PDB file of C-alpha atoms in Angstrom:
ATOM      1  CA  UNK L 884     -52.572 259.893 130.252  1.00 49.00           C
ATOM      2  CA  UNK L 885     -51.516 263.089 128.647  1.00 53.00           C
ATOM      3  CA  UNK L 886     -48.763 261.693 126.390  1.00 63.00           C
ATOM      4  CA  UNK L 887     -47.104 263.369 123.435  1.00 81.00           C
ATOM      5  CA  UNK L 888     -46.597 260.738 120.798  1.00 88.00           C
ATOM      6  CA  UNK L 889     -43.620 261.943 118.782  1.00 93.00           C
ATOM      7  CA  UNK L 890     -42.102 259.729 116.034  1.00 94.00           C
ATOM      8  CA  UNK L 891     -39.328 258.865 118.485  1.00 93.00           C
ATOM      9  CA  UNK L 892     -41.637 257.859 121.239  1.00 93.00           C
ATOM     10  CA  UNK L 893     -43.602 255.780 118.752  1.00 95.00           C
ATOM     11  CA  UNK L 894     -40.395 254.101 117.405  1.00 95.00           C
ATOM     12  CA  UNK L 895     -39.325 253.082 120.867  1.00 96.00           C
ATOM     13  CA  UNK L 896     -42.820 251.696 121.703  1.00 96.00           C
ATOM     14  CA  UNK L 897     -42.853 249.730 118.440  1.00 95.00           C
ATOM     15  CA  UNK L 898     -39.371 248.397 119.022  1.00 95.00           C
ATOM     16  CA  UNK L 899     -40.191 247.132 122.459  1.00 96.00           C
ATOM     17  CA  UNK L 900     -43.434 245.622 121.235  1.00 95.00           C
ATOM     18  CA  UNK L 901     -41.648 243.788 118.415  1.00 93.00           C
ATOM     19  CA  UNK L 902     -38.844 242.462 120.707  1.00 94.00           C
ATOM     20  CA  UNK L 903     -41.097 241.556 123.628  1.00 88.00           C
ATOM     21  CA  UNK L 904     -42.055 237.863 123.826  1.00 75.00           C
ATOM     22  CA  UNK L 905     -43.868 238.202 127.058  1.00 73.00           C
ATOM     23  CA  UNK L 906     -40.636 237.990 128.947  1.00 83.00           C
ATOM     24  CA  UNK L 907     -39.587 241.615 129.041  1.00 90.00           C
ATOM     25  CA  UNK L 908     -37.005 243.549 127.039  1.00 95.00           C
ATOM     26  CA  UNK L 909     -33.459 244.502 127.830  1.00 94.00           C
ATOM     27  CA  UNK L 910     -32.416 248.050 127.119  1.00 93.00           C
ATOM     28  CA  UNK L 911     -29.345 246.809 125.278  1.00 94.00           C
ATOM     29  CA  UNK L 912     -31.643 244.993 122.783  1.00 95.00           C
ATOM     30  CA  UNK L 913     -33.517 248.235 122.168  1.00 96.00           C
ATOM     31  CA  UNK L 914     -30.168 250.094 121.546  1.00 96.00           C
ATOM     32  CA  UNK L 915     -29.071 247.471 119.139  1.00 96.00           C
ATOM     33  CA  UNK L 916     -32.380 247.357 117.187  1.00 95.00           C
ATOM     34  CA  UNK L 917     -32.751 251.058 116.908  1.00 96.00           C
ATOM     35  CA  UNK L 918     -28.996 251.669 116.426  1.00 95.00           C
ATOM     36  CA  UNK L 919     -28.822 254.234 119.276  1.00 96.00           C
ATOM     37  CA  UNK L 920     -26.723 254.640 122.442  1.00 96.00           C
ATOM     38  CA  UNK L 921     -27.539 253.132 125.774  1.00 94.00           C
ATOM     39  CA  UNK L 922     -27.906 256.617 127.329  1.00 95.00           C
ATOM     40  CA  UNK L 923     -30.486 257.496 124.579  1.00 95.00           C
ATOM     41  CA  UNK L 924     -32.385 254.382 125.460  1.00 95.00           C
ATOM     42  CA  UNK L 925     -32.210 255.227 129.173  1.00 93.00           C
ATOM     43  CA  UNK L 926     -33.715 258.698 128.516  1.00 95.00           C
ATOM     44  CA  UNK L 927     -36.481 257.304 126.295  1.00 95.00           C
ATOM     45  CA  UNK L 928     -37.380 254.598 128.842  1.00 95.00           C
ATOM     46  CA  UNK L 929     -37.577 257.168 131.602  1.00 94.00           C
ATOM     47  CA  UNK L 930     -39.841 259.298 129.412  1.00 95.00           C
ATOM     48  CA  UNK L 931     -42.065 256.306 128.474  1.00 96.00           C
ATOM     49  CA  UNK L 932     -42.309 255.303 132.128  1.00 95.00           C
ATOM     50  CA  UNK L 933     -43.297 258.862 133.102  1.00 95.00           C
ATOM     51  CA  UNK L 934     -45.984 258.602 130.396  1.00 95.00           C
ATOM     52  CA  UNK L 935     -47.272 255.425 131.984  1.00 95.00           C
ATOM     53  CA  UNK L 936     -46.483 253.334 128.849  1.00 96.00           C
ATOM     54  CA  UNK L 937     -43.977 251.003 130.399  1.00 95.00           C
ATOM     55  CA  UNK L 938     -42.499 249.777 133.628  1.00 95.00           C
ATOM     56  CA  UNK L 939     -38.924 248.977 134.604  1.00 91.00           C
ATOM     57  CA  UNK L 940     -37.398 248.280 137.932  1.00 79.00           C
ATOM     58  CA  UNK L 941     -33.844 249.631 138.249  1.00 79.00           C
ATOM     59  CA  UNK L 942     -31.426 247.555 136.080  1.00 78.00           C
ATOM     60  CA  UNK L 943     -34.217 245.193 135.187  1.00 88.00           C
ATOM     61  CA  UNK L 944     -36.369 244.082 132.268  1.00 94.00           C
ATOM     62  CA  UNK L 945     -38.766 246.527 130.527  1.00 95.00           C
ATOM     63  CA  UNK L 946     -42.474 245.732 130.215  1.00 95.00           C
ATOM     64  CA  UNK L 947     -45.164 247.650 128.352  1.00 95.00           C
ATOM     65  CA  UNK L 948     -48.207 248.676 130.484  1.00 95.00           C
ATOM     66  CA  UNK L 949     -51.610 247.945 129.160  1.00 95.00           C
ATOM     67  CA  UNK L 950     -51.729 251.512 127.671  1.00 95.00           C
ATOM     68  CA  UNK L 951     -48.261 251.002 126.184  1.00 94.00           C
ATOM     69  CA  UNK L 952     -49.214 247.634 124.695  1.00 94.00           C
ATOM     70  CA  UNK L 953     -52.363 249.134 123.117  1.00 95.00           C
ATOM     71  CA  UNK L 954     -50.477 252.096 121.567  1.00 95.00           C
ATOM     72  CA  UNK L 955     -47.595 249.896 120.396  1.00 95.00           C
ATOM     73  CA  UNK L 956     -49.915 247.423 118.821  1.00 94.00           C
ATOM     74  CA  UNK L 957     -51.643 250.255 116.977  1.00 95.00           C
ATOM     75  CA  UNK L 958     -48.287 251.607 115.695  1.00 96.00           C
ATOM     76  CA  UNK L 959     -47.190 248.101 114.657  1.00 95.00           C
ATOM     77  CA  UNK L 960     -50.486 247.492 112.771  1.00 96.00           C
ATOM     78  CA  UNK L 961     -50.037 250.837 110.892  1.00 97.00           C
ATOM     79  CA  UNK L 962     -46.504 249.875 109.954  1.00 96.00           C
ATOM     80  CA  UNK L 963     -47.418 246.349 108.806  1.00 97.00           C
ATOM     81  CA  UNK L 964     -50.483 247.483 106.837  1.00 97.00           C
ATOM     82  CA  UNK L 965     -48.596 250.348 105.102  1.00 97.00           C
ATOM     83  CA  UNK L 966     -45.665 248.165 104.232  1.00 97.00           C
ATOM     84  CA  UNK L 967     -47.900 245.523 102.837  1.00 96.00           C
ATOM     85  CA  UNK L 968     -49.898 248.003 100.806  1.00 95.00           C
ATOM     86  CA  UNK L 969     -46.749 249.586  99.400  1.00 95.00           C
ATOM     87  CA  UNK L 970     -45.419 246.194  98.423  1.00 94.00           C
ATOM     88  CA  UNK L 971     -48.541 244.384  97.061  1.00 91.00           C
ATOM     89  CA  UNK L 972     -50.500 247.295  95.538  1.00 90.00           C
ATOM     90  CA  UNK L 973     -47.675 249.681  94.477  1.00 91.00           C
ATOM     91  CA  UNK L 974     -45.122 247.079  93.809  1.00 92.00           C
ATOM     92  CA  UNK L 975     -42.378 248.725  95.932  1.00 95.00           C
ATOM     93  CA  UNK L 976     -39.539 246.423  96.947  1.00 97.00           C
ATOM     94  CA  UNK L 977     -39.636 245.181 100.562  1.00 97.00           C
ATOM     95  CA  UNK L 978     -36.601 247.094 101.870  1.00 97.00           C
ATOM     96  CA  UNK L 979     -37.875 250.380 100.513  1.00 97.00           C
ATOM     97  CA  UNK L 980     -41.469 249.640 101.577  1.00 97.00           C
ATOM     98  CA  UNK L 981     -40.322 249.045 105.201  1.00 96.00           C
ATOM     99  CA  UNK L 982     -38.356 252.311 105.352  1.00 95.00           C
ATOM    100  CA  UNK L 983     -41.185 254.343 103.938  1.00 97.00           C
ATOM    101  CA  UNK L 984     -43.829 252.631 105.977  1.00 97.00           C
ATOM    102  CA  UNK L 985     -41.832 253.588 109.138  1.00 94.00           C
ATOM    103  CA  UNK L 986     -41.896 257.194 108.076  1.00 94.00           C
ATOM    104  CA  UNK L 987     -45.594 257.206 107.065  1.00 95.00           C
ATOM    105  CA  UNK L 988     -46.842 255.455 110.236  1.00 95.00           C
ATOM    106  CA  UNK L 989     -46.286 258.536 112.297  1.00 93.00           C
ATOM    107  CA  UNK L 990     -48.466 260.827 110.209  1.00 93.00           C
ATOM    108  CA  UNK L 991     -51.436 258.694 109.249  1.00 95.00           C
ATOM    109  CA  UNK L 992     -54.567 257.909 111.357  1.00 95.00           C
ATOM    110  CA  UNK L 993     -55.795 254.378 112.079  1.00 95.00           C
ATOM    111  CA  UNK L 994     -58.909 255.233 110.151  1.00 96.00           C
ATOM    112  CA  UNK L 995     -56.861 255.927 106.965  1.00 96.00           C
ATOM    113  CA  UNK L 996     -54.856 252.711 107.553  1.00 96.00           C
ATOM    114  CA  UNK L 997     -58.052 250.658 107.884  1.00 96.00           C
ATOM    115  CA  UNK L 998     -59.325 252.156 104.602  1.00 95.00           C
ATOM    116  CA  UNK L 999     -56.044 251.291 102.915  1.00 94.00           C
ATOM    117  CA  UNK L1000     -56.286 247.766 104.251  1.00 94.00           C
ATOM    118  CA  UNK L1001     -59.801 247.504 102.934  1.00 92.00           C
ATOM    119  CA  UNK L1002     -58.747 248.768  99.487  1.00 91.00           C
ATOM    120  CA  UNK L1003     -55.907 246.326  99.444  1.00 90.00           C
ATOM    121  CA  UNK L1004     -58.201 243.461 100.288  1.00 89.00           C
ATOM    122  CA  UNK L1005     -60.605 244.559  97.560  1.00 87.00           C
ATOM    123  CA  UNK L1006     -57.913 245.027  94.934  1.00 84.00           C
ATOM    124  CA  UNK L1007     -56.293 241.679  95.753  1.00 79.00           C
ATOM    125  CA  UNK L1008     -59.613 239.966  94.965  1.00 70.00           C
ATOM    126  CA  UNK L1009     -59.910 241.679  91.556  1.00 61.00           C
ATOM    127  CA  UNK L1010     -58.985 239.665  88.447  1.00 53.00           C
ATOM    128  CA  UNK L1011     -57.294 242.685  86.744  1.00 54.00           C
ATOM    129  CA  UNK L1012     -54.828 243.264  89.666  1.00 62.00           C
ATOM    130  CA  UNK L1013     -51.852 242.718  87.324  1.00 64.00           C
ATOM    131  CA  UNK L1014     -53.076 245.343  84.885  1.00 61.00           C
ATOM    132  CA  UNK L1015     -53.407 247.834  87.798  1.00 64.00           C
ATOM    133  CA  UNK L1016     -49.913 247.060  88.907  1.00 62.00           C
ATOM    134  CA  UNK L1017     -48.658 247.456  85.345  1.00 65.00           C
ATOM    135  CA  UNK L1018     -50.372 250.860  85.112  1.00 67.00           C
ATOM    136  CA  UNK L1019     -48.679 251.872  88.396  1.00 67.00           C
ATOM    137  CA  UNK L1020     -45.313 251.215  86.918  1.00 68.00           C
ATOM    138  CA  UNK L1021     -45.783 253.743  84.075  1.00 58.00           C
TER     139      UNK L1021
END
């Protein structure tokens, strides 16, 4: 698969991954969640299908392929880890952390995300975590 993973492609994959409950996803649900038009969803779905990341029979439910599931899971993990780090370590409020994590997830490697998760785990075990958080506020 020779796919170009733009932020838009990644957003669609992550959205489908989050909506999917093993029963497929409707394009209208994607449009609502991403606040985009149905024609925009149609173009993205066609592109993602061409990339081998999902399948959809005409006017039917959308399913991630194995490759699509793997990539979407990676993107979702990045988002969750970054959002959690921003909230718990830097003390950023949830709404802001979610928005910023969404922007950051497209430009950071999984290796960096893993290291941030390890740092977060280490810091959350430290007795002086509150002192660190207070220093971050200054």
